[in-house]
PDB file of C-alpha atoms in Angstrom:
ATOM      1  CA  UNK A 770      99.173  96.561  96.788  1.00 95.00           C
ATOM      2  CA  UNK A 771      99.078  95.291 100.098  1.00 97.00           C
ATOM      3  CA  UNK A 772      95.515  95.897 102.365  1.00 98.00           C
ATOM      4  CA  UNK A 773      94.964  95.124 106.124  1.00 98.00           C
ATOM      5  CA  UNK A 774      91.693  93.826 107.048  1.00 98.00           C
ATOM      6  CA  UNK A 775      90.795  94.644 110.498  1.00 98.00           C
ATOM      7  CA  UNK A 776      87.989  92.673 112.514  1.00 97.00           C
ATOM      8  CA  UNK A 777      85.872  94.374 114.525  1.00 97.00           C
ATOM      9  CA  UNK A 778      83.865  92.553 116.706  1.00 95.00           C
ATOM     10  CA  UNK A 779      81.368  94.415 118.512  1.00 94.00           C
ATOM     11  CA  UNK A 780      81.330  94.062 122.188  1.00 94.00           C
ATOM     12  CA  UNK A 781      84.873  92.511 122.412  1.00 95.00           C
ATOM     13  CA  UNK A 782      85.672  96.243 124.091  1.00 95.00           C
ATOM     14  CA  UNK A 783      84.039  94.841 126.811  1.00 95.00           C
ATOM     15  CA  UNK A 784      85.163  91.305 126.684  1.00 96.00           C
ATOM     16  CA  UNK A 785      86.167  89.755 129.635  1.00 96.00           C
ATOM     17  CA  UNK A 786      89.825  88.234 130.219  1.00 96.00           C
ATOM     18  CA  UNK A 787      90.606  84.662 128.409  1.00 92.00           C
ATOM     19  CA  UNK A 788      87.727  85.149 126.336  1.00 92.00           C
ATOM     20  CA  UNK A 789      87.468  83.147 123.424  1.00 88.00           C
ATOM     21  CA  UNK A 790      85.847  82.723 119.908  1.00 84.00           C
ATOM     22  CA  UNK A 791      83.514  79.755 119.896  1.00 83.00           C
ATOM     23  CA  UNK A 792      85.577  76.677 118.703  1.00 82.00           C
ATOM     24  CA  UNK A 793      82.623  76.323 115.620  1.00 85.00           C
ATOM     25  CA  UNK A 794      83.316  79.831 114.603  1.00 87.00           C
ATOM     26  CA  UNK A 795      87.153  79.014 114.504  1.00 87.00           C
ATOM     27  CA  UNK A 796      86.381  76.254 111.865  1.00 88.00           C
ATOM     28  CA  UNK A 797      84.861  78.111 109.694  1.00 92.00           C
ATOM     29  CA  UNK A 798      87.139  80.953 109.686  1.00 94.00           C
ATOM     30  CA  UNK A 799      89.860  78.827 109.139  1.00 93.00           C
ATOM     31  CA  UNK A 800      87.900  77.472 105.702  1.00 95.00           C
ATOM     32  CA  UNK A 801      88.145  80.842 104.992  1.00 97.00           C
ATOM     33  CA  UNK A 802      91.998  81.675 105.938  1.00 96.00           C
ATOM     34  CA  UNK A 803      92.674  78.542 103.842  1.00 96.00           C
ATOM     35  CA  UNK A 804      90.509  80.132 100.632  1.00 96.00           C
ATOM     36  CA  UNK A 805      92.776  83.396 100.971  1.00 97.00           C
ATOM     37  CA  UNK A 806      95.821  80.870 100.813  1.00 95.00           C
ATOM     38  CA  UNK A 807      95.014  79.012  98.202  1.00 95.00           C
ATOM     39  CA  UNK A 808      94.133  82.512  96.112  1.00 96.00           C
ATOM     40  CA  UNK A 809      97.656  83.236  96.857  1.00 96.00           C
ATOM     41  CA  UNK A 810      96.564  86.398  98.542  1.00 97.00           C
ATOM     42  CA  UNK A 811      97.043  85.980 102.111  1.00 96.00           C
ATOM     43  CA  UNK A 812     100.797  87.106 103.670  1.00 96.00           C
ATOM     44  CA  UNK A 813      99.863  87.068 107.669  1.00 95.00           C
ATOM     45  CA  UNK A 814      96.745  86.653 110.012  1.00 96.00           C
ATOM     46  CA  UNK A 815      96.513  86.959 113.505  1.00 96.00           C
ATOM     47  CA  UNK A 816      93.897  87.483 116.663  1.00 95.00           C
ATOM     48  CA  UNK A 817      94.119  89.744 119.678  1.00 97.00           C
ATOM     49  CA  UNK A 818      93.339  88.917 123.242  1.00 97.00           C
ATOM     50  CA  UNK A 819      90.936  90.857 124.215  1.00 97.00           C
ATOM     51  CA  UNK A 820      91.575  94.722 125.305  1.00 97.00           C
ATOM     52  CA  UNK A 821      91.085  93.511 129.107  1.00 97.00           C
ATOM     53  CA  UNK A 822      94.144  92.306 128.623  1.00 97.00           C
ATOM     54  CA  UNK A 823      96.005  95.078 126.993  1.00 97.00           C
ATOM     55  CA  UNK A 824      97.666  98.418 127.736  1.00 97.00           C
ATOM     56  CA  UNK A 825      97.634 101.477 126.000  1.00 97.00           C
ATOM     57  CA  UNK A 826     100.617 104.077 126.198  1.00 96.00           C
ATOM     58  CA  UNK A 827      99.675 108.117 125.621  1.00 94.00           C
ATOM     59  CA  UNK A 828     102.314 110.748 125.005  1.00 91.00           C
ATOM     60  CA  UNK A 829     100.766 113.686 126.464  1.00 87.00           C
ATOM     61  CA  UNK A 830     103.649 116.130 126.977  1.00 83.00           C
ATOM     62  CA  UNK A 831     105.934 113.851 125.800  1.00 82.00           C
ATOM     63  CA  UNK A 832     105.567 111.879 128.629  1.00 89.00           C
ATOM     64  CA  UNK A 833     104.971 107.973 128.587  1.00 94.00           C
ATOM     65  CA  UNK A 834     102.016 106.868 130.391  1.00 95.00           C
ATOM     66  CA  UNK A 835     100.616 103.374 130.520  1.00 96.00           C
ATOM     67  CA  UNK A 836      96.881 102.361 131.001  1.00 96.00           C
ATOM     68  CA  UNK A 837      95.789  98.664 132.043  1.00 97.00           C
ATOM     69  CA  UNK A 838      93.046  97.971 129.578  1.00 96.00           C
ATOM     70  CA  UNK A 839      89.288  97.614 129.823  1.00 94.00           C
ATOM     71  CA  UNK A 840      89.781 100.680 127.705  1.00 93.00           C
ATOM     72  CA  UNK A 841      85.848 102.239 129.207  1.00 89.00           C
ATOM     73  CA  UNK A 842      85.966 104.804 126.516  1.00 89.00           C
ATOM     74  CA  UNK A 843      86.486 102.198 124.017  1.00 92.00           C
ATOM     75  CA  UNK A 844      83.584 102.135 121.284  1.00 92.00           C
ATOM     76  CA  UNK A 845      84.814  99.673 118.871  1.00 93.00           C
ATOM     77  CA  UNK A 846      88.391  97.499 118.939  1.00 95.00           C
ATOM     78  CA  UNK A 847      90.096  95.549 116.343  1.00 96.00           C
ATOM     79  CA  UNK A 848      89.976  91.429 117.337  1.00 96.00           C
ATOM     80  CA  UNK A 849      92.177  90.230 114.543  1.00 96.00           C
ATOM     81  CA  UNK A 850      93.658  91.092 110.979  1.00 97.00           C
ATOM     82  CA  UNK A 851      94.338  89.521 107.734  1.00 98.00           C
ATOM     83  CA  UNK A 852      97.440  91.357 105.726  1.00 97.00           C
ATOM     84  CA  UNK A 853      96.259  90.725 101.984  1.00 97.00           C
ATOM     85  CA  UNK A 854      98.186  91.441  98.518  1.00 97.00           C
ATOM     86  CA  UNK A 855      95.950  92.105  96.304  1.00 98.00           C
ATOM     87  CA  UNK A 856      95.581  94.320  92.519  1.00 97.00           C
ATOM     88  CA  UNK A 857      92.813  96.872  93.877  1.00 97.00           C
ATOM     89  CA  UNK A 858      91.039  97.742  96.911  1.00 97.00           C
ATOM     90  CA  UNK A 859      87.778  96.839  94.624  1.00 97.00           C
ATOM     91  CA  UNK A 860      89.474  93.068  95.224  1.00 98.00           C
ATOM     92  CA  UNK A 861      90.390  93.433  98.470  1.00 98.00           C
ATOM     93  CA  UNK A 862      86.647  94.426 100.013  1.00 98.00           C
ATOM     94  CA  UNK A 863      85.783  91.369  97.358  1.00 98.00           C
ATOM     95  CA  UNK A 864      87.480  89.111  99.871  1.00 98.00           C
ATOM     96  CA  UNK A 865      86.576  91.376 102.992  1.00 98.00           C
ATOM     97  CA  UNK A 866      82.744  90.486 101.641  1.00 97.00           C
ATOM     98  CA  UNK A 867      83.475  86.774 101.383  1.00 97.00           C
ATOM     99  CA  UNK A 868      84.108  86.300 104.842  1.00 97.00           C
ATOM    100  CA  UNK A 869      81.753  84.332 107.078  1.00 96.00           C
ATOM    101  CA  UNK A 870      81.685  87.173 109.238  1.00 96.00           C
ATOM    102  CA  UNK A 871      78.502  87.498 112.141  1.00 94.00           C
ATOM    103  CA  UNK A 872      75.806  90.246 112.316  1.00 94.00           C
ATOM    104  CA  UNK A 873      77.676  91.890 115.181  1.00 94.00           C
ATOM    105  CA  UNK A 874      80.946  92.188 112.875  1.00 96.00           C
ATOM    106  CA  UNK A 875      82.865  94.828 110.645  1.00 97.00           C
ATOM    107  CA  UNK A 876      85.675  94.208 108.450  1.00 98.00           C
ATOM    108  CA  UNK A 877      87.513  97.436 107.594  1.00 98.00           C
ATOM    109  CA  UNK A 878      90.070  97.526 104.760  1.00 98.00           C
ATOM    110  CA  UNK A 879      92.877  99.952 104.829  1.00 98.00           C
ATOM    111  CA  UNK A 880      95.551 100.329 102.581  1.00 97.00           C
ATOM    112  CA  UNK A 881      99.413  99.795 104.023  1.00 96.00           C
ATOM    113  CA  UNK A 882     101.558 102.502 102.940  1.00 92.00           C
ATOM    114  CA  UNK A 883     104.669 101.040 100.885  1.00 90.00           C
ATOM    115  CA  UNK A 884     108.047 102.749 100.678  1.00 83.00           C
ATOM    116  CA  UNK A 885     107.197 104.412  97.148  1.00 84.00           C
ATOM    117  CA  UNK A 886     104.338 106.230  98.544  1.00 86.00           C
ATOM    118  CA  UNK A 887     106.787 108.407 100.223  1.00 82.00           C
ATOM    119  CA  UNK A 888     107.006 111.648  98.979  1.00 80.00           C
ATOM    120  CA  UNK A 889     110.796 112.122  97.009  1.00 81.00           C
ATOM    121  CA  UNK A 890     111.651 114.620 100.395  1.00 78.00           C
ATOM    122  CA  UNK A 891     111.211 111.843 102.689  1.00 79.00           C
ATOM    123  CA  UNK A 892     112.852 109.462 100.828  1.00 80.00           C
ATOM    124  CA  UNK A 893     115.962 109.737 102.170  1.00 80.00           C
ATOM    125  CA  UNK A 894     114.573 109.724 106.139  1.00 78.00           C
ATOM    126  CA  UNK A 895     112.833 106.163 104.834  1.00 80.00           C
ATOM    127  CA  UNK A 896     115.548 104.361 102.841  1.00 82.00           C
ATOM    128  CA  UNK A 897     116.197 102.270 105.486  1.00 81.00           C
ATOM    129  CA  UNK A 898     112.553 101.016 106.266  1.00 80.00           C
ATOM    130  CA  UNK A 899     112.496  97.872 103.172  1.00 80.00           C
ATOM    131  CA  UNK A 900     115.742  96.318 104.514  1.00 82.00           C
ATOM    132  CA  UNK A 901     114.569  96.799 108.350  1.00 81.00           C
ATOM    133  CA  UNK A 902     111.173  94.913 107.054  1.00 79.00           C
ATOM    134  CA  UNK A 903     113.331  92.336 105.067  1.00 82.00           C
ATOM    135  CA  UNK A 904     115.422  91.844 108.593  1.00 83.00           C
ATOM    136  CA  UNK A 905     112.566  91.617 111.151  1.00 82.00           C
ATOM    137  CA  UNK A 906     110.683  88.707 110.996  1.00 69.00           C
ATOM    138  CA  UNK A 907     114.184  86.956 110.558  1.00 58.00           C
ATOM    139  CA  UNK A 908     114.197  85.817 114.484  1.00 45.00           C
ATOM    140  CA  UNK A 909     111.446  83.823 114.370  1.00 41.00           C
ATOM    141  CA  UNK A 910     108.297  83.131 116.115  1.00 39.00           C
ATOM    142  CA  UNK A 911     105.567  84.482 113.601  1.00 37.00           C
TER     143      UNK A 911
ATOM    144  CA  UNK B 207     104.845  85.794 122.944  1.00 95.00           C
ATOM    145  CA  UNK B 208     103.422  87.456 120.501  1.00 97.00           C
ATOM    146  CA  UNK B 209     101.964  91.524 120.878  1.00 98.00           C
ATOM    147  CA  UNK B 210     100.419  93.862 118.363  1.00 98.00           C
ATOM    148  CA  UNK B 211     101.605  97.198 118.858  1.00 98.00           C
ATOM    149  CA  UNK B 212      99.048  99.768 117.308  1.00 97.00           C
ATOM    150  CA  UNK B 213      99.482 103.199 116.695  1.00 96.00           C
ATOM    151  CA  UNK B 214      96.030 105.279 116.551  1.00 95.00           C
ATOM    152  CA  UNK B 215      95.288 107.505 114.465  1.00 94.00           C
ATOM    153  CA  UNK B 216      94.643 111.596 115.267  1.00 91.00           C
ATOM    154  CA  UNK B 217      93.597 114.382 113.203  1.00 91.00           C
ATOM    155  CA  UNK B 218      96.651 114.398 111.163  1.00 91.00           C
ATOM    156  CA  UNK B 219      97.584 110.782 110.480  1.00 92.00           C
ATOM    157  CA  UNK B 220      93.244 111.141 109.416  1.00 94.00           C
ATOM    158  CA  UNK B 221      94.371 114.012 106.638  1.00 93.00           C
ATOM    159  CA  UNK B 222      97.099 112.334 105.489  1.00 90.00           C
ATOM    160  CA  UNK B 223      99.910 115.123 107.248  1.00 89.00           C
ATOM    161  CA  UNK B 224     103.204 113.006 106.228  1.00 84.00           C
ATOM    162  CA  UNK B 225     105.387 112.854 109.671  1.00 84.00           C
ATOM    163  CA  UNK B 226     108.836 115.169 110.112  1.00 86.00           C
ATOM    164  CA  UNK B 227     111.905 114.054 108.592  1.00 85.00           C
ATOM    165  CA  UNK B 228     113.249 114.241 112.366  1.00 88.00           C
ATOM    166  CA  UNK B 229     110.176 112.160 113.671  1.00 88.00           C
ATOM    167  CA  UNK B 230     110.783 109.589 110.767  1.00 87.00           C
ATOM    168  CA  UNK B 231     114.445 109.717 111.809  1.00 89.00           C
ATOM    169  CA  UNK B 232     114.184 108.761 115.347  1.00 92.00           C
ATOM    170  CA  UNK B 233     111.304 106.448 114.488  1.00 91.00           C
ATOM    171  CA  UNK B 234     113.898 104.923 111.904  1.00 91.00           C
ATOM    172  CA  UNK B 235     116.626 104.474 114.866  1.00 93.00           C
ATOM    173  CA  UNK B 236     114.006 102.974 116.806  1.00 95.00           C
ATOM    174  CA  UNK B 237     112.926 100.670 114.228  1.00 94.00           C
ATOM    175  CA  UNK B 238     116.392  99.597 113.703  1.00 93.00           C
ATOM    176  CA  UNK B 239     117.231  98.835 117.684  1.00 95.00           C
ATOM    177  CA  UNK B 240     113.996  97.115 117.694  1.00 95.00           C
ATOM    178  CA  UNK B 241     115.329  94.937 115.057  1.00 94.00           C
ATOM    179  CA  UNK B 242     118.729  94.237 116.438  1.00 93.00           C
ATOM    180  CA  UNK B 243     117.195  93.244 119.461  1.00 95.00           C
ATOM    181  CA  UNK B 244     115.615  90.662 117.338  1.00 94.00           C
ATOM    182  CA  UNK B 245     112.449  91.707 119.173  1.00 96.00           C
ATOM    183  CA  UNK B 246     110.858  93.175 115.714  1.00 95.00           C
ATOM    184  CA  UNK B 247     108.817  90.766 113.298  1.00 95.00           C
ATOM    185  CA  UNK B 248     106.703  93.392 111.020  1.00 94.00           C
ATOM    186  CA  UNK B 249     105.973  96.337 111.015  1.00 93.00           C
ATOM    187  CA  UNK B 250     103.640  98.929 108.943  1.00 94.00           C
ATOM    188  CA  UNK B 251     102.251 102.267 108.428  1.00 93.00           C
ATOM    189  CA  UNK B 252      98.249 102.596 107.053  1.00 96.00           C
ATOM    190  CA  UNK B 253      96.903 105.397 104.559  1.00 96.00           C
ATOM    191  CA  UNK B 254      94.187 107.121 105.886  1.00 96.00           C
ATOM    192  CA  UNK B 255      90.949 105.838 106.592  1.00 97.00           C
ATOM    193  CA  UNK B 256      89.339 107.946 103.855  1.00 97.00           C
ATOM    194  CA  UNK B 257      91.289 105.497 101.384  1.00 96.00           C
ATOM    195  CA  UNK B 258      89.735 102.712 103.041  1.00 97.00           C
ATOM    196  CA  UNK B 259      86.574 101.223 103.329  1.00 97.00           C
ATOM    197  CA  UNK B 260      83.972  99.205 105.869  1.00 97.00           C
ATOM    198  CA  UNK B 261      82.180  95.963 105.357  1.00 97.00           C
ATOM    199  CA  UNK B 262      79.175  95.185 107.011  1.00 97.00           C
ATOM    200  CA  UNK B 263      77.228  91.896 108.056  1.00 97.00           C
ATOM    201  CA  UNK B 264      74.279  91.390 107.992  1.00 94.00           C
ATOM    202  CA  UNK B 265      72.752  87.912 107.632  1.00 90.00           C
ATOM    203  CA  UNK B 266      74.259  86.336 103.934  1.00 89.00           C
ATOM    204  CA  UNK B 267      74.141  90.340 103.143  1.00 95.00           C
ATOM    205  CA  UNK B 268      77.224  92.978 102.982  1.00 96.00           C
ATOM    206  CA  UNK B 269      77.195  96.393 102.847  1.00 97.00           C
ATOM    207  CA  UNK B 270      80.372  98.273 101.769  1.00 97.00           C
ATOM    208  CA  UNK B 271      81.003 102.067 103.167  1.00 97.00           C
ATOM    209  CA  UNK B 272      83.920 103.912 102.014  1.00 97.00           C
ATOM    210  CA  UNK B 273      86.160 105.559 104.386  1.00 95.00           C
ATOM    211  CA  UNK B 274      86.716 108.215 106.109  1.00 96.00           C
ATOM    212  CA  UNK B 275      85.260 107.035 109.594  1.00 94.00           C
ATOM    213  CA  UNK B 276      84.792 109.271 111.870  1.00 88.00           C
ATOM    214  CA  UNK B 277      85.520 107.635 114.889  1.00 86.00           C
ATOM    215  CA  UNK B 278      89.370 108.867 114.426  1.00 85.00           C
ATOM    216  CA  UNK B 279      90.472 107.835 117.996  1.00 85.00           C
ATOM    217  CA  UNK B 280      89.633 104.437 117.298  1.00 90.00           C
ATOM    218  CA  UNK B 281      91.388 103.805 114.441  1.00 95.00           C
ATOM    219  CA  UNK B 282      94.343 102.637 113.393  1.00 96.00           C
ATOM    220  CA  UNK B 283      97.440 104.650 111.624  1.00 95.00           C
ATOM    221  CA  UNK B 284     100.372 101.950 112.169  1.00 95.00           C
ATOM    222  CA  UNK B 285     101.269  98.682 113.558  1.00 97.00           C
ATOM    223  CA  UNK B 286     103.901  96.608 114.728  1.00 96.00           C
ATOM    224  CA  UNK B 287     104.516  92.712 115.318  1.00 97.00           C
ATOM    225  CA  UNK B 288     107.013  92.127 118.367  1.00 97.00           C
ATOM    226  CA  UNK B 289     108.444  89.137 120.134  1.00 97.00           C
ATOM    227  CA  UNK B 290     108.640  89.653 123.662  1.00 97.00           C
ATOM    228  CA  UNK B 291     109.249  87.725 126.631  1.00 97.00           C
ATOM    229  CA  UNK B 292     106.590  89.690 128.744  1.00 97.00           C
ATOM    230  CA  UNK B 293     103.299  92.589 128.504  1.00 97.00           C
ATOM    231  CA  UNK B 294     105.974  94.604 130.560  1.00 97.00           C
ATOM    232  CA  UNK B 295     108.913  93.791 127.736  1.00 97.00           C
ATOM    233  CA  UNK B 296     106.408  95.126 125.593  1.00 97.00           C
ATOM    234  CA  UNK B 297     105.511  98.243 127.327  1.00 97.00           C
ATOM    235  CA  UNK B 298     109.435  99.085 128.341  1.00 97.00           C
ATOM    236  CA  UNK B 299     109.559  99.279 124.711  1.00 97.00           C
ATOM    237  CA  UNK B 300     106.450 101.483 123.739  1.00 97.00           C
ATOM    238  CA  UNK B 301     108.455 103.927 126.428  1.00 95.00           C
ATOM    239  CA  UNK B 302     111.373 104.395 124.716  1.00 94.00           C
ATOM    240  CA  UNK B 303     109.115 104.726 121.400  1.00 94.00           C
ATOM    241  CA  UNK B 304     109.586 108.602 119.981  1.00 91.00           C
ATOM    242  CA  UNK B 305     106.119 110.423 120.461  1.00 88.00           C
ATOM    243  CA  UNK B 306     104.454 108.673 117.201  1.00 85.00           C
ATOM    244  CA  UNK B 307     102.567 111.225 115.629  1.00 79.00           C
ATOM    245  CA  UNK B 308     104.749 113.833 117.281  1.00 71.00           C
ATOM    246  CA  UNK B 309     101.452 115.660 119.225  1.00 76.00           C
ATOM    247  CA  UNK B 310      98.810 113.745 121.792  1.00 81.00           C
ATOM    248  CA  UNK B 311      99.249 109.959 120.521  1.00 89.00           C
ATOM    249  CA  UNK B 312      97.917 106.636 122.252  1.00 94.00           C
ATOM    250  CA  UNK B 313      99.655 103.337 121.356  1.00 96.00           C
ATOM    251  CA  UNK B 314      97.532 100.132 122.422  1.00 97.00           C
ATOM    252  CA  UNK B 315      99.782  97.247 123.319  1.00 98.00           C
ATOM    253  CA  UNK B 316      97.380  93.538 122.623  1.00 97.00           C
ATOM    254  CA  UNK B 317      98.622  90.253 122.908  1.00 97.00           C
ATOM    255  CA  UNK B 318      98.410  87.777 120.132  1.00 97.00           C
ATOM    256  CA  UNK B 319      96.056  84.498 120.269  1.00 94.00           C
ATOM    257  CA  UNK B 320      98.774  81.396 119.903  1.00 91.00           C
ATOM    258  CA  UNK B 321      97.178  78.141 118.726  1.00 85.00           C
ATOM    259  CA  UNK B 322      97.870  76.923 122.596  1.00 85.00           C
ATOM    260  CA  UNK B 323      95.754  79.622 123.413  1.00 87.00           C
ATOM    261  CA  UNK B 324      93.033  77.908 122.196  1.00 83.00           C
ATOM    262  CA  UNK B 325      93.318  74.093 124.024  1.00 80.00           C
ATOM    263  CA  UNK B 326      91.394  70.675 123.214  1.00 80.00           C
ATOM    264  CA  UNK B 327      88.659  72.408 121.503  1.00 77.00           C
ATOM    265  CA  UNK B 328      91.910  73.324 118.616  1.00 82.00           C
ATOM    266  CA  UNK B 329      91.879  69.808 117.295  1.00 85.00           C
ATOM    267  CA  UNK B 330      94.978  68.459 116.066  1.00 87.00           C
ATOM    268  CA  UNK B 331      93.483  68.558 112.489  1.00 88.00           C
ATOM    269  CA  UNK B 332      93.004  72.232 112.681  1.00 86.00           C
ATOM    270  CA  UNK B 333      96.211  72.980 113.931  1.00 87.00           C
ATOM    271  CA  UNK B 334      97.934  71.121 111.482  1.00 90.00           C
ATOM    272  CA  UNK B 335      95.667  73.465 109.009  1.00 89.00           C
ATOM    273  CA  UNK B 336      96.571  76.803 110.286  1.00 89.00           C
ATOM    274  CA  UNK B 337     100.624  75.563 110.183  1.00 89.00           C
ATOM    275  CA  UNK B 338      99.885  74.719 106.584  1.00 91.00           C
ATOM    276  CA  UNK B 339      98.370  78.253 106.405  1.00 90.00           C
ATOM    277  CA  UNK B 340     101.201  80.014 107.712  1.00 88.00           C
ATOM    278  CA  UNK B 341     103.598  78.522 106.267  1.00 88.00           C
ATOM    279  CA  UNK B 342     102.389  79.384 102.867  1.00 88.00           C
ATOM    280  CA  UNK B 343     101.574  83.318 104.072  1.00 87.00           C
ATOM    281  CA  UNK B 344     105.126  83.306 105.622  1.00 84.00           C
ATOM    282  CA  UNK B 345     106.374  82.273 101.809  1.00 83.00           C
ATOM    283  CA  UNK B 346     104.308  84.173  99.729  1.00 79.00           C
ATOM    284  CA  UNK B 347     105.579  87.219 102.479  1.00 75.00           C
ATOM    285  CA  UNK B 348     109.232  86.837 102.129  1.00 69.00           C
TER     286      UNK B 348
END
């Protein structure tokens, strides 16, 4: 089964643009990153800019409309992820727990939905989705 | 460079309400340009948040919650990885996206921290770590 773990930082709705994690904290996440490797659990990670520096897009009457983040309504926002394969979600808030995480932090784990959790109706509206996941990727650059 | 592309979640994506077989279809032709444009590198749809679960910091202490949260418009139903040239590539894109969750939906475009994001204070030896990292995830992912 594979489970996202999404960071979220408290405050980092409000972080300014070009913020950054303190170099010290980046060590000793990586010491982490590399535990999840070695485990043979770990199949992507990334971080986010901060939301200062995002957009969203809403679809209110099916109508496009972009927003230039600070997002002011914004309670919490994710800062980074970890995609993890793992046997249980029991073993994948195991490693969520292991992480050298701050006071002000919350890991939450979700569960990715895979092609056979489909129901059999939508099967054939999906059957293209694993071969589009096997293709992307294939350009390059993550 | 690098942006996550995150669909929120609403009431339905929260109770688990699968999407149409005509919203899956269009989302499916999207998907598919998105690949030929080589501009998609992964993409994913969560379970609900009531499959999930929270871990919390707290000194060397955790705390695990299980899901739901209630905090629905700040979480997360979907994601994708794209390669873009540009925020604006990025948001063209979400555009053209069919409405998501086919009702009100919000997708939050954030840009992705690149290890030259980071400068001096990235020292050569933990560069050279987080390659080794991702090479292995990008194996153990394929």
């Amino acid at each position: 089964m594979r489970f996202m773990m999404l960071m979220i930082p408290k405050g980092y709705e409000s972080a300014a643009p070009g913020a950054m994690p303190p170099a010290e904290k980046v060590a000793t996440m990586m010491k982490y990153n590399e535990s999840l490797q070695k485990a043979g659990v770990l199949l992507a990670l990334n971080g986010l800019h901060p939301p200062s520096m995002g957009t969203r897009v809403s679809f209110a009457g099916g109508k496009p409309k972009a927003t230039d983040g600070p997002f002011s309504e914004a309670k919490e926002v994710v800062g980074g992820y970890w995609m993890i394969q793992v046997k249980s979600k029991e073993e994948a808030v195991e490693w969520a727990s292991r992480c050298p995480a701050s006071d002000n932090e919350v890991i939450e784990v979700r569960q990715v939905r895979e092609f056979s959790d489909f129901p059999a109706e939508f099967q054939d509206a999906v059957a293209g989705l694993p071969e589009m996941q096997a293709r992307a990727g294939q350009g390059g650059g993550a | 460079m690098r942006f996550m592309v995150i669909i929120k979640a609403n009431k339905d994506t929260e109770a688990g309400v699968m999407p149409s077989e005509q919203l899956l279809t269009e989302m499916g032709k999207f998907n598919e340009e998105l690949v030929n444009a080589g501009v998609m590198l992964a993409g994913d749809g969560l379970h609900p948040s009531s499959k999930g679960a929270r871990v919390k910091f707290s000194g060397d202490k955790t705390t695990v919650i299980d899901g739901p949260f209630t905090e629905t418009k700040e979480l997360i139903a979907g994601f994708w990885m794209w390669n873009v040239k540009s925020k604006e590539e990025a948001i063209e894109w979400v555009r053209r996206c069919p409405n998501p969750t086919g009702e009100e939906s919000e997708i939050e475009i954030r840009q992705v921290f690149e290890a030259s994001d980071f400068g001096d204070e990235f020292t050569p030896e933990l560069r050279e770590q987080e390659d080794r990292i991702r090479a292995k995830a990008a194996q153990q992912n394929s």
